[in-house]
Coordinates of C-alpha atoms in Angstrom, one line a residue:
A1 CA -58.3 99.8 34.5
S2 CA -57.1 96.1 34.8
F3 CA -56.0 96.1 31.4
P4 CA -52.6 98.1 31.7
L5 CA -51.8 95.8 35.3
L6 CA -52.9 92.5 33.2
C7 CA -50.2 93.9 30.4
F8 CA -47.4 94.7 33.2
R9 CA -48.0 90.8 34.3
S10 CA -47.9 89.6 30.8
A11 CA -44.5 92.0 30.3
L12 CA -42.7 90.0 33.3
V13 CA -43.9 86.4 32.8
T14 CA -43.6 86.1 29.2
P15 CA -39.6 86.1 29.2
L16 CA -39.3 84.2 32.4
I17 CA -41.5 81.2 30.8
F18 CA -39.2 81.8 27.3
G19 CA -36.1 81.7 29.6
L20 CA -36.7 78.6 31.3
L21 CA -37.6 77.0 27.8
L22 CA -34.3 77.7 26.3
Q23 CA -32.3 76.7 29.5
A24 CA -30.5 73.8 28.7
P25 CA -31.8 70.4 30.6
C26 CA -31.2 69.6 33.8
T27 CA -28.2 67.0 33.3
Q28 CA -28.0 65.5 36.5
P29 CA -30.7 64.0 39.0
A30 CA -31.6 65.4 42.3
T31 CA -30.2 63.3 44.7
I32 CA -32.3 60.4 46.2
T33 CA -32.4 61.4 49.5
Q34 CA -31.3 58.6 52.0
P35 CA -30.3 55.6 49.6
N36 CA -28.9 52.4 51.0
F37 CA -25.0 51.6 51.1
V38 CA -23.6 48.6 50.3
L39 CA -19.8 49.5 51.4
L40 CA -17.6 46.2 50.4
L41 CA -14.1 46.4 51.6
A42 CA -11.5 43.6 51.0
D43 CA -8.5 42.5 52.9
D44 CA -4.7 43.2 51.6
L45 CA -5.8 43.5 48.2
G46 CA -3.3 45.2 45.9
I47 CA -4.6 47.3 43.3
G48 CA -2.8 45.6 40.8
D49 CA -4.7 42.2 41.2
V50 CA -8.0 44.0 39.7
G51 CA -9.2 43.5 35.9
C52 CA -10.4 47.2 36.0
Y53 CA -7.2 48.4 37.6
G54 CA -4.9 46.5 34.7
N55 CA -4.7 43.0 36.0
D56 CA -5.1 40.9 32.7
T57 CA -4.3 37.7 34.2
I58 CA -7.1 37.5 37.6
R59 CA -10.6 37.3 36.5
T60 CA -12.9 40.3 38.0
P61 CA -15.6 40.5 36.1
N62 CA -18.0 42.0 39.1
I63 CA -15.5 44.4 40.2
D64 CA -15.3 45.2 36.4
R65 CA -18.4 45.7 36.1
L66 CA -19.0 48.1 39.3
A67 CA -16.3 50.3 37.4
M68 CA -17.9 50.2 34.2
E69 CA -21.7 51.5 35.7
G70 CA -19.7 53.8 38.2
V71 CA -16.8 55.6 38.9
K72 CA -13.3 54.5 39.2
L73 CA -10.9 56.6 41.1
T74 CA -7.3 55.7 40.5
Q75 CA -5.9 57.7 43.4
H76 CA -7.6 56.3 46.4
I77 CA -5.3 56.6 49.4
A78 CA -5.6 54.5 52.2
A79 CA -4.8 56.2 55.6
A80 CA -2.7 53.7 57.0
P81 CA -0.8 50.5 55.3
L82 CA -1.9 47.9 58.0
C83 CA -5.8 47.0 58.8
T84 CA -6.7 48.2 62.4
P85 CA -5.3 52.2 61.8
S86 CA -6.2 51.7 58.1
R87 CA -9.8 50.7 59.4
A88 CA -10.5 53.1 62.4
A89 CA -9.2 55.7 59.4
F90 CA -12.1 54.4 57.2
L91 CA -14.8 54.2 59.9
T92 CA -14.1 57.8 61.8
G93 CA -13.2 60.1 59.0
R94 CA -10.1 60.8 60.7
Y95 CA -6.2 59.8 60.6
P96 CA -6.0 57.2 63.3
L97 CA -3.1 58.6 65.3
R98 CA -6.3 61.0 66.1
S99 CA -8.3 58.2 67.8
G100 CA -4.7 56.4 69.6
M101 CA -5.4 53.7 66.5
D102 CA -1.6 54.1 65.7
A103 CA 1.1 52.5 67.4
I104 CA 4.2 54.4 68.4
N105 CA 6.0 50.4 69.0
D106 CA 6.5 47.6 66.7
Y107 CA 2.8 46.4 67.6
R108 CA 1.2 48.0 64.9
V109 CA -2.2 46.5 64.7
I110 CA -4.5 44.8 67.3
F111 CA -2.7 41.1 68.1
W112 CA -5.3 39.6 70.4
N113 CA -9.4 39.6 70.5
A114 CA -8.0 39.3 74.4
G115 CA -5.9 42.7 74.2
S116 CA -7.6 45.7 76.0
G117 CA -7.0 48.1 73.0
G118 CA -9.3 49.1 70.1
L119 CA -11.1 52.0 68.7
P120 CA -12.4 54.2 71.7
P121 CA -16.1 54.8 72.7
N122 CA -16.2 58.3 72.1
E123 CA -15.3 57.7 68.8
T124 CA -18.3 58.1 67.0
T125 CA -18.4 55.8 63.7
F126 CA -20.5 56.7 60.2
A127 CA -22.5 54.2 61.1
K128 CA -23.2 55.5 64.6
I129 CA -24.6 58.2 62.6
L130 CA -26.5 56.5 60.1
Q131 CA -28.1 54.7 62.8
H132 CA -29.6 57.9 64.4
Q133 CA -31.0 58.4 60.9
G134 CA -33.5 55.3 61.0
Y135 CA -30.9 53.3 59.3
S136 CA -30.5 49.8 59.8
T137 CA -27.0 48.9 59.8
G138 CA -24.8 45.4 59.5
L139 CA -21.2 45.1 59.5
I140 CA -20.8 41.4 58.4
G141 CA -16.8 39.9 58.4
K142 CA -13.6 41.2 59.9
W143 CA -13.9 43.8 62.6
H144 CA -10.4 44.2 64.3
Q145 CA -11.0 47.4 66.0
G146 CA -11.1 45.3 69.5
V147 CA -13.2 43.4 71.5
N148 CA -13.1 44.3 75.6
C149 CA -11.6 47.0 77.8
E150 CA -12.1 45.8 81.7
S151 CA -13.6 42.7 81.7
R152 CA -14.7 39.6 79.3
N153 CA -18.2 40.9 78.3
D154 CA -18.3 44.6 78.6
H155 CA -17.6 44.9 74.4
C156 CA -16.7 48.1 74.8
H157 CA -15.2 48.1 71.3
H158 CA -17.6 45.9 70.2
P159 CA -19.5 46.7 66.4
L160 CA -22.6 47.3 68.8
K161 CA -20.7 49.9 70.8
H162 CA -19.9 51.3 67.3
G163 CA -23.1 51.9 65.5
F164 CA -23.8 48.6 64.3
D165 CA -27.7 47.2 64.7
Y166 CA -26.2 43.6 63.8
F167 CA -22.8 41.9 63.3
Y168 CA -21.6 38.8 62.5
G169 CA -18.1 37.4 61.3
M170 CA -14.1 37.8 63.2
P171 CA -13.6 40.4 66.4
F172 CA -10.0 39.9 64.9
T173 CA -8.7 39.1 61.2
L174 CA -7.5 35.6 59.3
I175 CA -4.6 34.5 60.0
S176 CA -2.9 31.1 59.3
D177 CA -2.9 30.3 62.7
C178 CA -6.7 29.8 62.1
E179 CA -5.9 27.0 59.3
P180 CA -4.0 23.9 61.4
T181 CA -2.6 22.9 58.5
E182 CA -0.9 26.1 57.1
T183 CA 2.6 27.0 59.1
P184 CA 2.1 29.4 62.3
E185 CA 1.3 33.2 60.9
M186 CA 1.0 35.5 64.5
D187 CA 4.2 36.9 65.8
R188 CA 6.3 34.0 64.4
A189 CA 10.0 35.5 65.0
F190 CA 9.0 36.3 68.5
R191 CA 7.7 32.8 69.3
R192 CA 10.6 31.3 67.8
K193 CA 12.5 33.2 70.4
L194 CA 10.1 32.2 73.4
W195 CA 11.0 28.8 72.1
F196 CA 14.4 28.5 72.2
S197 CA 14.6 30.4 75.4
T198 CA 11.9 27.7 76.9
Q199 CA 15.1 25.0 75.0
V200 CA 17.7 26.9 76.8
I201 CA 16.3 27.1 80.2
G202 CA 14.8 23.7 80.3
L203 CA 18.6 22.4 79.1
I204 CA 19.9 25.1 81.6
T205 CA 17.5 22.8 84.7
F206 CA 18.4 19.6 82.9
T207 CA 22.1 19.7 83.0
A208 CA 21.8 21.1 86.8
V209 CA 19.5 18.5 88.3
L210 CA 21.7 15.5 86.4
G211 CA 24.6 17.1 87.7
R212 CA 23.4 16.8 91.4
L213 CA 22.5 13.2 90.8
T214 CA 25.8 12.2 89.6
G215 CA 27.6 14.0 92.2
L216 CA 29.4 16.6 89.2
I217 CA 27.9 19.4 91.2
S218 CA 26.8 20.8 94.4
V219 CA 23.5 22.3 94.2
H220 CA 21.2 22.4 96.7
W221 CA 17.5 20.6 95.6
K222 CA 15.7 23.5 97.0
T223 CA 17.5 25.6 94.0
L224 CA 16.9 23.2 91.8
T225 CA 13.0 23.3 92.5
C226 CA 13.1 26.9 92.3
L227 CA 14.9 26.4 89.1
A228 CA 12.4 23.8 87.6
G229 CA 9.5 25.8 88.9
F230 CA 10.9 29.2 87.3
S231 CA 11.2 26.9 83.6
L232 CA 7.8 25.6 83.8
L233 CA 6.0 28.9 84.7
F234 CA 8.2 30.7 81.7
F235 CA 6.8 28.4 79.3
I236 CA 3.2 28.7 81.0
S237 CA 3.5 32.4 80.6
W238 CA 3.6 32.5 76.8
F239 CA 2.6 29.4 75.6
S240 CA -1.3 29.6 77.3
S241 CA -1.5 32.5 74.9
Y242 CA 1.0 31.2 72.0
G243 CA -0.1 27.7 72.4
F244 CA -3.7 28.1 71.6
V245 CA -4.0 31.1 68.9
R246 CA -6.6 29.1 67.2
Y247 CA -8.7 29.1 70.0
W248 CA -8.7 32.6 71.0
N249 CA -8.6 34.9 68.0
C250 CA -10.2 32.4 65.0
I251 CA -13.6 32.8 66.9
M252 CA -16.5 34.1 64.8
M253 CA -19.3 36.1 66.5
R254 CA -23.2 37.2 66.1
N255 CA -23.7 40.2 68.1
H256 CA -22.3 39.6 71.2
G257 CA -22.9 36.0 71.1
I258 CA -19.6 33.4 70.2
T259 CA -20.7 30.8 67.5
E260 CA -17.6 29.1 66.9
Q261 CA -14.8 28.5 68.7
P262 CA -12.2 28.0 67.0
M263 CA -14.1 28.6 63.6
V264 CA -14.6 26.3 61.3
T265 CA -12.6 27.7 58.3
E266 CA -14.1 25.5 55.3
R267 CA -17.5 27.3 55.9
T268 CA -16.4 30.9 56.9
T269 CA -17.2 32.1 53.0
S270 CA -20.2 30.6 52.6
L271 CA -21.8 31.8 55.6
I272 CA -20.4 35.5 55.3
L273 CA -22.5 35.3 51.9
R274 CA -25.2 33.7 53.7
E275 CA -25.1 36.4 56.6
S276 CA -24.8 39.6 54.0
I277 CA -27.9 38.6 51.5
S278 CA -30.2 37.8 54.5
F279 CA -29.1 41.3 55.6
I280 CA -30.2 43.1 52.2
E281 CA -33.6 40.7 52.4
R282 CA -34.6 41.5 56.0
N283 CA -33.8 45.4 55.6
K284 CA -35.0 45.8 52.3
H285 CA -38.1 47.9 53.0
K286 CA -36.0 50.4 54.7
P287 CA -33.0 52.4 53.9
F288 CA -29.7 50.3 54.9
L289 CA -26.2 50.4 55.4
L290 CA -24.4 46.9 55.0
F291 CA -20.4 47.3 55.4
L292 CA -19.3 43.6 53.9
S293 CA -15.2 43.6 55.3
F294 CA -14.1 40.9 53.3
L295 CA -12.0 38.0 55.0
H296 CA -10.4 38.0 51.6
S297 CA -7.6 38.3 50.3
H298 CA -5.5 37.8 53.4
T299 CA -4.0 34.5 54.3
P300 CA -4.4 31.8 54.5
L301 CA -6.4 32.4 51.7
L302 CA -9.9 30.7 52.3
T303 CA -10.9 29.4 48.8
M304 CA -14.0 26.9 48.4
K305 CA -13.2 24.0 46.3
K306 CA -14.8 25.4 43.1
F307 CA -12.4 28.0 43.0
L308 CA -9.4 25.9 43.7
G309 CA -6.6 25.7 40.7
K310 CA -9.1 27.8 38.7
S311 CA -6.9 31.0 38.1
R312 CA -3.4 31.3 36.3
H313 CA -1.8 32.3 40.4
G314 CA -2.3 30.2 42.4
L315 CA -4.0 29.9 45.1
Y316 CA -3.7 33.5 45.9
G317 CA -5.7 34.3 42.9
D318 CA -8.1 31.7 43.2
N319 CA -8.8 33.8 46.4
V320 CA -9.3 37.1 44.6
E321 CA -11.4 35.3 42.1
E322 CA -13.8 33.8 44.2
M323 CA -13.9 36.7 45.7
D324 CA -15.3 38.3 42.7
W325 CA -17.9 35.9 42.7
M326 CA -19.0 36.9 46.1
V327 CA -19.2 40.8 45.1
G328 CA -21.5 39.3 41.9
Q329 CA -23.6 37.5 44.1
V330 CA -24.4 40.4 46.4
L331 CA -25.3 42.4 43.8
D332 CA -27.4 40.3 42.2
A333 CA -29.0 40.2 45.7
I334 CA -29.3 44.1 45.0
D335 CA -31.0 43.5 41.7
K336 CA -33.3 40.6 42.8
E337 CA -34.6 43.2 45.4
G338 CA -35.0 46.0 43.0
L339 CA -32.9 47.9 45.0
K340 CA -29.8 48.7 42.3
D341 CA -31.0 52.5 41.3
T342 CA -31.0 53.4 45.2
T343 CA -28.5 52.3 46.5
L344 CA -25.1 53.3 46.6
V345 CA -21.9 50.5 46.4
Y346 CA -18.5 50.7 47.3
F347 CA -15.5 48.6 46.5
A348 CA -12.2 49.2 48.0
S349 CA -9.1 47.5 50.0
D350 CA -8.1 48.5 53.6
H351 CA -4.6 49.1 52.2
G352 CA -1.6 47.9 49.5
G353 CA -1.2 44.1 48.9
W354 CA 1.3 42.4 50.8
L355 CA 4.7 41.3 48.9
E356 CA 6.9 39.5 51.4
R357 CA 4.1 37.0 52.2
Q358 CA 5.5 33.9 51.1
E359 CA 5.8 30.1 52.1
G360 CA 8.5 28.5 49.5
E361 CA 7.6 29.2 46.2
R362 CA 4.7 30.2 46.9
Q363 CA 3.8 33.8 46.7
L364 CA 0.8 34.5 48.6
G365 CA 0.4 38.0 48.9
G366 CA -1.2 40.9 46.7
W367 CA 0.8 42.9 43.7
N368 CA 0.5 46.4 43.5
G369 CA 1.0 47.2 39.6
I370 CA 3.3 49.8 39.1
Y371 CA 3.8 51.3 42.2
K372 CA 6.4 50.3 44.9
G373 CA 6.3 49.4 47.8
G374 CA 3.0 47.2 49.9
K375 CA 1.5 46.7 52.9
A376 CA 3.1 48.3 56.1
M377 CA 4.7 50.5 54.3
G378 CA 3.7 54.1 55.0
G379 CA 4.6 56.6 52.4
W380 CA 5.7 54.1 49.1
E381 CA 2.5 53.8 46.7
G382 CA 2.1 50.6 46.4
G383 CA 1.2 50.2 50.5
I384 CA -1.7 53.0 50.5
R385 CA -3.0 53.3 46.9
V386 CA -5.9 50.8 46.5
P387 CA -8.7 50.4 44.5
G388 CA -11.6 52.8 44.7
I389 CA -15.1 51.9 43.0
F390 CA -18.8 53.7 43.3
R391 CA -21.8 52.7 41.9
W392 CA -24.9 54.7 42.0
P393 CA -27.3 54.4 38.7
G394 CA -29.1 57.5 37.6
V395 CA -26.9 59.4 39.6
L396 CA -23.2 58.7 39.3
P397 CA -22.2 58.5 35.9
A398 CA -21.1 55.1 34.3
G399 CA -18.0 54.4 33.0
A400 CA -16.0 57.4 34.9
V401 CA -12.4 57.6 35.6
I402 CA -11.0 60.3 38.2
D403 CA -7.4 61.1 38.5
E404 CA -7.7 63.5 41.7
P405 CA -6.4 62.8 44.8
T406 CA -9.0 61.0 47.5
S407 CA -8.7 59.1 50.7
L408 CA -10.8 56.4 52.3
M409 CA -11.6 58.8 54.5
D410 CA -13.5 60.7 52.2
I411 CA -16.4 57.7 53.0
Y412 CA -17.1 58.6 56.0
P413 CA -18.6 62.6 55.5
T414 CA -19.9 61.1 51.7
V415 CA -21.9 58.7 53.4
V416 CA -23.0 61.1 56.5
N417 CA -24.2 63.8 54.0
L418 CA -26.3 61.6 51.6
A419 CA -28.3 60.0 55.2
G420 CA -29.2 63.4 56.1
G421 CA -26.8 63.4 58.8
T422 CA -24.2 66.2 59.8
V423 CA -20.7 65.4 60.6
P424 CA -19.4 65.9 63.6
Q425 CA -18.4 69.3 65.1
D426 CA -16.5 68.9 68.4
R427 CA -13.2 67.0 66.2
V428 CA -11.0 67.2 63.4
I429 CA -12.9 65.4 60.5
D430 CA -10.0 64.3 58.0
G431 CA -12.3 63.3 55.1
R432 CA -13.6 65.1 52.5
D433 CA -17.7 65.1 51.0
L434 CA -16.9 63.3 47.6
L435 CA -20.2 63.5 45.9
P436 CA -19.5 66.7 44.0
L437 CA -16.2 65.3 42.7
L438 CA -17.9 61.8 41.9
R439 CA -20.7 63.4 40.2
G440 CA -19.1 66.2 38.5
A441 CA -19.8 68.9 39.5
A442 CA -16.3 69.8 40.8
A443 CA -12.9 69.5 38.8
R444 CA -10.4 69.1 41.9
S445 CA -10.6 67.1 45.1
E446 CA -10.9 69.4 48.1
H447 CA -7.6 67.1 49.6
E448 CA -4.8 69.7 49.2
F449 CA -2.3 67.5 51.4
L450 CA -2.9 64.4 52.2
F451 CA -0.3 62.7 55.6
H452 CA 1.2 59.5 55.1
Y453 CA 2.0 57.7 58.3
C454 CA 3.4 54.5 59.3
G455 CA 2.7 54.1 62.6
V456 CA 2.9 57.6 64.6
H457 CA 5.7 58.4 62.2
L458 CA 5.5 60.7 59.3
H459 CA 6.8 58.9 56.5
A460 CA 6.0 61.2 54.0
V461 CA 3.3 63.9 52.2
R462 CA 1.6 64.2 49.5
W463 CA 0.7 67.9 48.0
H464 CA -2.3 68.1 45.3
Q465 CA -1.1 71.9 43.2
K466 CA -4.4 72.5 42.1
D467 CA -4.1 75.2 40.3
T468 CA -1.2 73.0 37.7
G469 CA -2.7 69.8 38.6
A470 CA 0.5 68.6 40.0
V471 CA 0.7 66.0 42.7
W472 CA 3.6 66.2 44.5
K473 CA 5.1 64.0 47.3
A474 CA 7.8 64.3 49.9
H475 CA 9.5 61.6 51.3
Y476 CA 10.8 62.0 55.1
V477 CA 11.5 58.4 55.7
T478 CA 11.6 55.8 53.5
P479 CA 12.4 51.7 54.9
I480 CA 15.7 49.8 53.7
F481 CA 14.8 47.2 51.3
S482 CA 15.9 43.7 52.3
P483 CA 18.2 41.8 50.3
P484 CA 19.4 45.5 48.6
G485 CA 17.1 46.5 45.9
A486 CA 14.6 43.9 46.3
G487 CA 12.0 46.0 46.1
A488 CA 10.3 44.5 50.1
C489 CA 11.8 43.9 53.6
Y490 CA 11.9 40.3 52.5
D491 CA 14.1 39.2 55.3
R492 CA 12.1 40.7 58.0
G493 CA 8.5 39.9 56.4
F494 CA 7.2 43.7 57.5
C495 CA 9.0 47.1 56.7
P496 CA 9.5 48.7 60.2
C497 CA 8.6 52.3 60.3
F498 CA 11.2 53.1 62.7
G499 CA 14.8 52.6 63.8
E500 CA 17.8 50.8 62.0
G501 CA 15.5 49.3 59.3
V502 CA 14.5 52.8 58.1
T503 CA 16.3 55.7 56.2
H504 CA 15.4 59.2 56.7
H505 CA 16.2 61.8 54.2
E506 CA 17.4 65.0 54.6
P507 CA 16.2 67.3 52.0
P508 CA 13.4 65.0 51.8
L509 CA 12.9 62.6 48.6
L510 CA 10.5 64.3 46.3
F511 CA 8.9 62.9 43.4
E512 CA 6.1 64.4 40.7
L513 CA 3.2 61.0 40.8
S514 CA 1.4 62.8 37.8
Q515 CA 4.3 62.4 35.9
D516 CA 6.1 59.6 37.6
P517 CA 3.4 57.5 39.7
S518 CA 6.2 54.3 40.2
E519 CA 8.5 56.8 42.1
A520 CA 11.5 56.0 40.5
K521 CA 13.0 59.4 39.7
P522 CA 13.7 61.2 42.9
L523 CA 13.6 64.9 42.0
S524 CA 16.5 67.5 43.3
A525 CA 17.3 71.2 43.4
D526 CA 19.8 70.9 40.1
T527 CA 16.7 68.4 38.0
E528 CA 13.2 70.6 39.7
P529 CA 13.1 74.7 39.9
L530 CA 10.5 74.4 41.9
F531 CA 12.4 72.0 44.2
D532 CA 13.1 74.0 47.4
T533 CA 9.5 76.2 46.9
V534 CA 7.4 72.6 46.8
I535 CA 9.5 71.5 50.3
R536 CA 9.2 74.8 52.2
K537 CA 5.6 74.7 51.1
I538 CA 4.8 71.3 52.3
G539 CA 6.6 71.4 55.3
R540 CA 4.5 74.8 56.6
A541 CA 1.7 71.8 55.8
I542 CA 3.4 70.0 58.0
E543 CA 3.5 72.5 60.9
E544 CA -0.3 73.4 60.4
H545 CA -0.6 69.6 60.3
R546 CA 1.0 69.0 63.6
R547 CA -1.2 71.6 65.3
T548 CA -4.2 70.1 64.9
L549 CA -3.1 66.9 66.6
T550 CA -4.1 66.5 70.5
P551 CA -2.6 63.7 73.0
V552 CA -4.8 60.6 73.1
P553 CA -4.6 57.5 74.7
E554 CA -2.5 54.7 73.3
Q555 CA -4.7 52.1 71.9
L556 CA -1.9 49.8 71.0
S557 CA 0.6 50.8 73.8
V558 CA 2.4 47.1 74.9
S559 CA -0.2 47.2 77.5
N560 CA -3.2 47.4 75.6
V561 CA -2.0 44.8 72.7
V562 CA -0.5 41.8 75.1
W563 CA -3.5 38.5 76.0
K564 CA -5.0 39.0 78.9
P565 CA -7.0 35.9 80.3
W566 CA -9.5 37.9 81.7
L567 CA -10.6 39.7 78.6
Q568 CA -10.7 36.7 76.7
P569 CA -14.3 36.2 74.5
C570 CA -15.1 32.2 76.0
C571 CA -18.1 30.3 74.6
G572 CA -17.5 28.0 77.9
T573 CA -16.3 28.5 81.0
F574 CA -12.9 30.2 80.1
P575 CA -10.3 28.3 79.8
F576 CA -12.9 25.6 78.0
C577 CA -13.6 27.7 75.4
W578 CA -15.0 25.5 72.4
C579 CA -18.0 25.3 70.6
D580 CA -20.1 25.0 67.4
K581 CA -23.0 26.3 67.1
E582 CA -23.3 26.9 63.8
D583 CA -23.0 23.0 63.9
D584 CA -25.9 22.4 66.3
N585 CA -27.9 24.7 63.9

């Protein structure tokens, strides 16, 4: 009675086993759950500054090695062309205007540690989600997302309030004012106007007093006293902030405590590297997230002596080569601890290189390769197309190159999903999980449209036509280069987002980036049969996108970006703020 049953089972099992034996071997290993993450983000680095993106004169062997051992993205796009909004988008996976971190005015970044604007406490960063997943989370380097809201120690915008267990670095950003020997950089044109106004008021006061003493004019002493008092108050009102930028903005912190005020720039690079390696060593036995936010390659280009004069591109090239060495040191630390195969490493820049940053004959900003424009330009590729490299041995293919549109905002869902977390469902997340694309399981990016803002002003839109692979880009607003044809706004120092310094295009300028990545030849209805169809398609996408936007408080409004003495981080008794606890140690 059991023989027919046995034969029946054999008839079922044998083909199943045979089919499994004939099945092609699995080409992709199972994803390791909860890998470590090392996110390396450069500051102001142009896509043309890196060897694996075509530069053959600046030496970047360690970044190039990452690309050889991993996946290189050739169309990796920042959500904004400046530090504060781009980094807000990176941390939250959302266009910065959704969190109020893009500007309606000319103040397009956090300007003071003592401002009240910053990344809102109700935003959920990927670090906060990973923290809940049991990760040790650390931020080393630049923050530039604000510090306080209402009092000196509320730390409402501080990294420790946004999911990081450990912070060492600058709550602000590196600027030339941090280096006493450099020409001041911060609000340079406005400061000149303030100095001029102070001199005019002072001259008027001095002339009036002299005229009264010589009897040439009849003015009451009371009037002269009021005029002198006004002159003094006007001077104090601005010099109390702009006169002490190095003390107010150029500080280093460890968690909530200030370690250097002002920072000692000669040792900043070595301390940031030491802290990064120490974080890896301390957390090697549990999952960790290290966000190493470089101060390189922002002016004043802090560079150690052993790298000075070593490159073929002056101080800027020296600085980039030093950063590449730091990348190598971090990778060596990962290897030394046996973490290479369980660590996803990511390298990118927050936006394009700063073309206008020059001092005399010295070029202190980056190069954006074949792409038009640079830092501060929300539409042109040079301001937003950046390096993007992922390495995860055994999981991601080595030496792969992907030309699909991707975004810095994609890091958010990618990291969260790999860590076993859940992307927030109560808000719009603009990033897309990159893992299927990186592993080769998907051929196309999930992004159909990417919206390119300059402040809160929409300058351009990219449409990825998936059925053909075409990448169309329509420019509605472009900056007016000065001098004309120069390729940047050299007369201003930064290209504006609105006003007299921009041109509005109707119909918009249209480019097909896969055929014209340099955006040199705008298409028209006469030269491109699909012109009207493409413009209509992008126009509908803009309407749908705008329906997803909701009003939020403007974090970069004038009232939020101005210096407020009661919010100034201070390691002494305000206004006597100076200390060097690193030297004490």
